[in-house]
Short mmCIF file of C-alpha atoms in Angstrom, two decimals:
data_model
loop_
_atom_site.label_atom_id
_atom_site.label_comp_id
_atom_site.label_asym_id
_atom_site.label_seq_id
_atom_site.Cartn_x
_atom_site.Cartn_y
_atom_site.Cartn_z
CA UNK W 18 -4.55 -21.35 -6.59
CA UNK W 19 -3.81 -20.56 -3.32
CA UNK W 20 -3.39 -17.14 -1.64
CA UNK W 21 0.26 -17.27 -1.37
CA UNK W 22 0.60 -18.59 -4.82
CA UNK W 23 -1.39 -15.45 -5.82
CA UNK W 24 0.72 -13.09 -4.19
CA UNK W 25 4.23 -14.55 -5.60
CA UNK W 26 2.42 -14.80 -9.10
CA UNK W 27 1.72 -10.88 -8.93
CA UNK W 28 4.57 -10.24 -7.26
CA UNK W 29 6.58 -11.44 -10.18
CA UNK W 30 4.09 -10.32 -13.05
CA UNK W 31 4.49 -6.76 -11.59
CA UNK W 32 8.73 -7.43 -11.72
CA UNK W 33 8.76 -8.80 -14.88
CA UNK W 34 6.25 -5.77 -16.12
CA UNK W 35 8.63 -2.64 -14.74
CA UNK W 36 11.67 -4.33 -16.28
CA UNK W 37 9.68 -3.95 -20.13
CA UNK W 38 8.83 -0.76 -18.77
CA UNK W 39 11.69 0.82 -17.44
CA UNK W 40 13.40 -0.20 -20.93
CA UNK W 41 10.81 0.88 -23.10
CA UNK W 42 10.93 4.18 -21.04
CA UNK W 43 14.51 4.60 -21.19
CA UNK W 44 14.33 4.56 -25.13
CA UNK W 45 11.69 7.00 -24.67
CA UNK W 46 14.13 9.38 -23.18
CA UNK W 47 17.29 8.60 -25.27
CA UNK W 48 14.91 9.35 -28.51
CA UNK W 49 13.32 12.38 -27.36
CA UNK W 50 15.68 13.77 -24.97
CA UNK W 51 12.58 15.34 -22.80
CA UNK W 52 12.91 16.09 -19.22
CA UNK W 53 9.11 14.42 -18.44
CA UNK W 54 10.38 11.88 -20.05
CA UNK W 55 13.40 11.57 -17.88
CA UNK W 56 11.39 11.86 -14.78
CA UNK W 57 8.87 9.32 -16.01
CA UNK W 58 12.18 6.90 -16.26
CA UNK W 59 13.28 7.51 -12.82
CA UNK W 60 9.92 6.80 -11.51
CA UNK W 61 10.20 3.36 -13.39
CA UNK W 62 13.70 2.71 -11.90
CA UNK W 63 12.05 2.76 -8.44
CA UNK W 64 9.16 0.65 -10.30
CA UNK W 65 11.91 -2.39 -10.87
CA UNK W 66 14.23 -2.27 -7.09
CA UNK W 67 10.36 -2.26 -5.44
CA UNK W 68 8.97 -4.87 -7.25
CA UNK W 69 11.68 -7.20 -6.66
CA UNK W 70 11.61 -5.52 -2.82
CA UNK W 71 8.17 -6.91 -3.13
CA UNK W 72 9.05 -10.52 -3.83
CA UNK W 73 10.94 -10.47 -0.96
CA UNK W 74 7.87 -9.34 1.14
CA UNK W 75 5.20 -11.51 -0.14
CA UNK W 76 7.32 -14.23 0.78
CA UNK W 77 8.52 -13.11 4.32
CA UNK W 78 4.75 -12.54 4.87
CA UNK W 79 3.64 -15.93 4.38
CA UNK W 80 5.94 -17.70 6.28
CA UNK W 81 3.83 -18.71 9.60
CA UNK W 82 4.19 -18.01 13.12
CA UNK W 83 7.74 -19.46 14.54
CA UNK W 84 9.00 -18.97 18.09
CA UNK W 85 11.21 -15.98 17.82
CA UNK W 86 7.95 -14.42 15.52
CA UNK W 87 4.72 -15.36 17.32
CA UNK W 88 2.92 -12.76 15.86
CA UNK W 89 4.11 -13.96 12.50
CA UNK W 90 6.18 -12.04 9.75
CA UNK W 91 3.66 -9.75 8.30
CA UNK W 92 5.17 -6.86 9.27
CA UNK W 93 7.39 -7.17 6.40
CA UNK W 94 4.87 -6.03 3.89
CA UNK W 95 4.96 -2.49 5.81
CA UNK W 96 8.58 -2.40 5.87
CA UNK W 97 8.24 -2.62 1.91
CA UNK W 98 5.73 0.12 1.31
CA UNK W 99 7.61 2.05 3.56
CA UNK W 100 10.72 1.74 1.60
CA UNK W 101 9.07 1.88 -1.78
CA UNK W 102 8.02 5.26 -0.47
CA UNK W 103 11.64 6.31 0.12
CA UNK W 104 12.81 5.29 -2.52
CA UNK W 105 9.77 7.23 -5.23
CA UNK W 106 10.78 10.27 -2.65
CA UNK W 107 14.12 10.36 -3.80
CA UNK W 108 13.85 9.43 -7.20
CA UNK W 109 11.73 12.58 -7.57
CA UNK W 110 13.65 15.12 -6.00
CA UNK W 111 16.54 13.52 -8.44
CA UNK W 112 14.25 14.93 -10.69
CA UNK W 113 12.74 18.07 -9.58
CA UNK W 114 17.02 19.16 -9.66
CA UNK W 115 16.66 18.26 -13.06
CA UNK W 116 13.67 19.92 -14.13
CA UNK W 117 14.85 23.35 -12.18
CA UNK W 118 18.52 23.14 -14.38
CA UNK W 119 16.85 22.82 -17.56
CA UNK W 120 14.19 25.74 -16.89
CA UNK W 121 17.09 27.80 -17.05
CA UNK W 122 19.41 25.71 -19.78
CA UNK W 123 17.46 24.67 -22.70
CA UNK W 124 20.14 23.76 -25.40
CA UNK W 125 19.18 20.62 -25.66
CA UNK W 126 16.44 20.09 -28.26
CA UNK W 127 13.38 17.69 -27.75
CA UNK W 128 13.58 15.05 -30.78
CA UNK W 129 11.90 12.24 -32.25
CA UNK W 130 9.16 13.20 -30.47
CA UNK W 131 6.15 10.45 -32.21
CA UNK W 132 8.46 7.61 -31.77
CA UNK W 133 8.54 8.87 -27.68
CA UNK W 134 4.61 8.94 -27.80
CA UNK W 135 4.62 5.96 -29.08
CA UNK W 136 6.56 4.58 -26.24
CA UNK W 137 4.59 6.27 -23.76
CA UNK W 138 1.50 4.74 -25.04
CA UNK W 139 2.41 1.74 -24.71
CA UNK W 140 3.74 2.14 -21.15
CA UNK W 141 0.40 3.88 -20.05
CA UNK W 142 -1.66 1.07 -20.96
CA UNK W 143 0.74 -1.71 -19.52
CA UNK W 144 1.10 0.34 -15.97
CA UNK W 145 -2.57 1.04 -15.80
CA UNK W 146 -3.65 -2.30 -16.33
CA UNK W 147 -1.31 -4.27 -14.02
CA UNK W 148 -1.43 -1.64 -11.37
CA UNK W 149 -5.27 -1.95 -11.41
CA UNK W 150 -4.90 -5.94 -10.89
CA UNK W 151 -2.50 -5.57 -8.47
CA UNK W 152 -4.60 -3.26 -6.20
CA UNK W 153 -7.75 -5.80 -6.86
CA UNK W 154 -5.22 -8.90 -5.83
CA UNK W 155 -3.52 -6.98 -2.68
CA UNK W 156 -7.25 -5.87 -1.56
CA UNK W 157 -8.22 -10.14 -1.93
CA UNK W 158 -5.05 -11.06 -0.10
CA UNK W 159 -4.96 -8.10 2.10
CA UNK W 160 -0.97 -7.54 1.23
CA UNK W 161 -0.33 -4.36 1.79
CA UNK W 162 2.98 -4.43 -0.48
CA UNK W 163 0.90 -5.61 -3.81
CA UNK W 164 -1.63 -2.89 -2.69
CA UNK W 165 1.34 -0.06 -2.43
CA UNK W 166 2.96 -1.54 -5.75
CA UNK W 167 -0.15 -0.94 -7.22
CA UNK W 168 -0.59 2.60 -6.49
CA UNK W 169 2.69 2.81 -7.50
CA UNK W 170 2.63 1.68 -10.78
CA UNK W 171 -1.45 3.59 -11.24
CA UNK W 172 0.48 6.42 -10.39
CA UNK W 173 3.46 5.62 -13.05
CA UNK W 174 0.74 5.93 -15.69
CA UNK W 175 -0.01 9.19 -14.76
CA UNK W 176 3.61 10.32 -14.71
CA UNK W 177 3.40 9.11 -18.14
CA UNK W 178 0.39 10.41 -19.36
CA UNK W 179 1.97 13.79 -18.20
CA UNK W 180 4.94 13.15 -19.95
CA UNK W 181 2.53 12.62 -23.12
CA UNK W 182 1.52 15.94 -22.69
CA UNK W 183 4.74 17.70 -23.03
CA UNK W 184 5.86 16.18 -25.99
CA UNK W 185 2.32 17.02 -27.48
CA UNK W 186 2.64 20.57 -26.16
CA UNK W 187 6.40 20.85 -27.70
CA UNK W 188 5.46 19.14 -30.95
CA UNK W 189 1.76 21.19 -31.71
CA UNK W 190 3.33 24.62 -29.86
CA UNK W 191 6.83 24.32 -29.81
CA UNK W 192 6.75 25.26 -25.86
CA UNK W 193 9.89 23.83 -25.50
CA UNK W 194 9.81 25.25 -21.81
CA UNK W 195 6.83 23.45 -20.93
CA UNK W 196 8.96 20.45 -20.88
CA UNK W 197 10.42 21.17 -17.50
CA UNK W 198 8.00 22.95 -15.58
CA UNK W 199 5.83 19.81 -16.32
CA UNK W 200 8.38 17.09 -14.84
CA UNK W 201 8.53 19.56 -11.87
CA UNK W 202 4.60 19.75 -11.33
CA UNK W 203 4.54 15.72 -12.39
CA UNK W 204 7.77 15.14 -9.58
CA UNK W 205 6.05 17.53 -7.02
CA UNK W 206 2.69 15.08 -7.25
CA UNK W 207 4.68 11.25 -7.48
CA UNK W 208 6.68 13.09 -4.28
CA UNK W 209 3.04 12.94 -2.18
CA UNK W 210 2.34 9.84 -3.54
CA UNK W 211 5.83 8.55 -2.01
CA UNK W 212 4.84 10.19 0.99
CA UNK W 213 1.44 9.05 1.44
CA UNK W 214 3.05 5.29 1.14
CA UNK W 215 5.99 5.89 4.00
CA UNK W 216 2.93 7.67 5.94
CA UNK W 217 0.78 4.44 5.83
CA UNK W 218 3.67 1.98 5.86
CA UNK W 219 5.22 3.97 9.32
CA UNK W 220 1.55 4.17 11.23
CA UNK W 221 1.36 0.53 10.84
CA UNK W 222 4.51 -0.62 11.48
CA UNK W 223 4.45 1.11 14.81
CA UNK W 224 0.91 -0.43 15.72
CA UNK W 225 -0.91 2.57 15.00
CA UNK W 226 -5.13 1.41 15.55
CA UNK W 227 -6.89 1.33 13.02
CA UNK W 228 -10.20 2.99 13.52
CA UNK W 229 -12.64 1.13 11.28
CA UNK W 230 -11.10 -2.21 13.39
CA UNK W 231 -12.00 0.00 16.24
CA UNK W 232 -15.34 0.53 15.47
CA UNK W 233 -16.87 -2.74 14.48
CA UNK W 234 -15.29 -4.71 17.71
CA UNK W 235 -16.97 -1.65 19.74
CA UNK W 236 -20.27 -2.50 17.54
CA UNK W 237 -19.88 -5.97 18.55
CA UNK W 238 -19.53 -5.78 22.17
CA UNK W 239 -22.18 -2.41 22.51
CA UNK W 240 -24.46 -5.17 21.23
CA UNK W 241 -23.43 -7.52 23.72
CA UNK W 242 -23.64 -5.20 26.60
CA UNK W 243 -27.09 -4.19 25.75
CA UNK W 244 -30.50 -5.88 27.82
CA UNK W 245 -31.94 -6.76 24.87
CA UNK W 246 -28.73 -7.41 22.58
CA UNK W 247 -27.60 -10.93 21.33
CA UNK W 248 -26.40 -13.78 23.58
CA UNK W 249 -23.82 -13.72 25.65
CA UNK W 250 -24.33 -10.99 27.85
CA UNK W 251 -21.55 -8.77 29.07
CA UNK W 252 -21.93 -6.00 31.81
CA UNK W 253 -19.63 -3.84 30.40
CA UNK W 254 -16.21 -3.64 28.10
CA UNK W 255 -12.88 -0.99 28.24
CA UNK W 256 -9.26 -1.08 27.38
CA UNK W 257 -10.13 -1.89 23.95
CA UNK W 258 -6.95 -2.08 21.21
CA UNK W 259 -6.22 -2.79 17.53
CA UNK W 260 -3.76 -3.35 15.72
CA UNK W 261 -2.47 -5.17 12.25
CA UNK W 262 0.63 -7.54 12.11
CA UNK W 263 0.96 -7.45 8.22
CA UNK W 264 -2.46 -8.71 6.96
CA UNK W 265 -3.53 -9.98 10.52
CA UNK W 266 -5.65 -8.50 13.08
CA UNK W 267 -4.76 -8.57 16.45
CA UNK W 268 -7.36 -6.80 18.79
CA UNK W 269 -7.82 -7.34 22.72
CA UNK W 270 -9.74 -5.90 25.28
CA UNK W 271 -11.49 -6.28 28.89
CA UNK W 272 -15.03 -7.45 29.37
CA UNK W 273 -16.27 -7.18 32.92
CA UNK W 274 -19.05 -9.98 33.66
CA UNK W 275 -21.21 -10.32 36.41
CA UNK W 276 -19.19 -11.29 40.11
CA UNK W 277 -21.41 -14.27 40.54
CA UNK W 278 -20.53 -16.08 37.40
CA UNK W 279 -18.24 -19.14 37.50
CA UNK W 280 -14.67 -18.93 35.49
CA UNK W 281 -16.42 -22.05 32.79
CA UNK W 282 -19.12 -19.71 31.95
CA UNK W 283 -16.91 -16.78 32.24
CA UNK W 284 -14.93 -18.23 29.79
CA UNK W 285 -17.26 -19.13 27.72
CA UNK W 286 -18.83 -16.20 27.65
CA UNK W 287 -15.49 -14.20 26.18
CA UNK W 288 -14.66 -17.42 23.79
CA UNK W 289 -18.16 -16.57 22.38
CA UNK W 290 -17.36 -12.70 21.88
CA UNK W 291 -13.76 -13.38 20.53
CA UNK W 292 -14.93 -15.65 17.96
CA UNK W 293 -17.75 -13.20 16.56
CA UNK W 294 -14.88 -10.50 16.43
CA UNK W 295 -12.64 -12.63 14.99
CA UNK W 296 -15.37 -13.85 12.06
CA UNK W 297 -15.71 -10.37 11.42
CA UNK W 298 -11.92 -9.29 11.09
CA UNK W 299 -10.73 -12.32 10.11
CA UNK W 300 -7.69 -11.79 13.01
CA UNK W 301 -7.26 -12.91 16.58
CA UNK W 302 -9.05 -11.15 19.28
CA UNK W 303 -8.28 -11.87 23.24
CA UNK W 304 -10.69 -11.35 25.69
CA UNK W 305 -9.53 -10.61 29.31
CA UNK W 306 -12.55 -11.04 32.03
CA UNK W 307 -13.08 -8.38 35.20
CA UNK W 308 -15.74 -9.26 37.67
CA UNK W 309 -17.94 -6.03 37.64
CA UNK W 310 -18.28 -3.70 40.42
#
């Protein structure tokens, strides 16, 4: 199976998985009538309109390189995570209004409540175990969109293991207030999540460099530059940038050789240096050459 087959095969497991869930979670709430269990739905809303937003994303990303996108379409996958993040941001503030109205309204009666674990149980298991694959599949493929969908969904679990705990509390306590206060502790935490996704999503859809890139091209060409290094040698290097293009690595940089050297050698001499840094990335690297001082 090939990698783009792999994607669009998780891509639509993970649909086809918040769909059960979403329903399953839904009955949950509709039985029991529990706030967690409300915001655990929400979250699962946001599960279904990013997992199809997902589809969309693996498939953008794999189209190649075309003339009006020479740096390819990978770019997309960001736009996803970004939006996935939006959308788990609002979902939970949905909920945190929620939460705060029924901490001071609590008329309505939490019911039904081991046909709701039962539910939840079921849900916990399913989101844990896709959401594990999918991080282990977006990590192989290096999508960034299965890897944020995964989170997503890991975190989901938790949502509903939280939820679990309320209707526990409520059903060995009766703290019917607990109810509440713990969908606005469980919205406060998916709200981070949400943000740590738009964070990542934003810093690399406006090229921000990525630091462990940084730091094994510097490795690279410190070697080079060094008298007793590997072959080629290289006087000296600056000007050195990363940055990703969806799964892509794009780094270049300046390499100053010595003034006597003819433009073959030259030439081959970066070839050489962007081909190690490209093995080791797995992206394109593009050398330009200085004559030293």
């Amino acid at each position: 199976m090939s990698t783009a087959q792999l994607e669009h095969r998780a891509a639509r497991i993970a649909l086809v998985t918040s769909v059960v869930l979403l329903l399953t979670k839904l009955a949950a709430w509709r039985l029991t009538g529990s706030t967690a269990v409300f915001g655990d739905a929400m979250e699962s809303v946001v599960n279904v309109a990013a997992s199809a937003l997902v589809i969309w994303s693996v498939w953008m990303a794999n189209r190649p390189a075309d003339e009006t996108h020479p740096y390819g379409h990978g770019k997309a996958e960001f736009l996803s995570s970004a939006i996935e993040g939006g959308m788990i941001s609002v979902a939970m503030l949905v909920v945190m209004v929620r939460s705060a109205l029924e901490l001071f309204d609590r008329s309505a009666a939490i019911e039904k409540i081991d046909f709701g674990l039962l539910l939840l149980a079921f849900t916990i298991m399913a989101n844990g175990g896709v959401g594990m694959w999918l991080i282990q599949v977006g990590r192989k493929t290096k999508s960034s969109a299965l890897h944020a969908d995964g989170i997503h969904l890991i975190s989901d679990a938790w949502t509903s293991g939280a939820a679990v705990l309320s209707l526990l509390l409520v059903r060995w306590k009766g703290l019917a207030f607990i109810d509440p206060i713990i969908a606005l502790i469980m919205a406060v935490w998916v709200g981070f999540v949400g943000y740590r996704l738009i964070r990542r999503a934003l810093g690399d859809l406006l090229d921000e460099q990525d630091l462990a890139d940084l730091a094994k091209v510097e490795t690279i060409l410190n070697d080079h530059a060094r008298a007793d290094g590997p072959l080629p040698r290289i006087v000296s290097f600056h000007k050195v940038r990363t940055r990703h293009s969806g799964r892509d690595h794009w780094v270049d940089f300046h390499l100053q050789l010595r003034a006597d050297m003819d433009l073959k050698s030259a030439h081959d001499v970066a070839s050489d240096i962007e081909n190690k840094i490209e093995d080791e990335l797995g992206g394109t690297a593009t050398a330009h050459i200085e004559p030293a001082p």
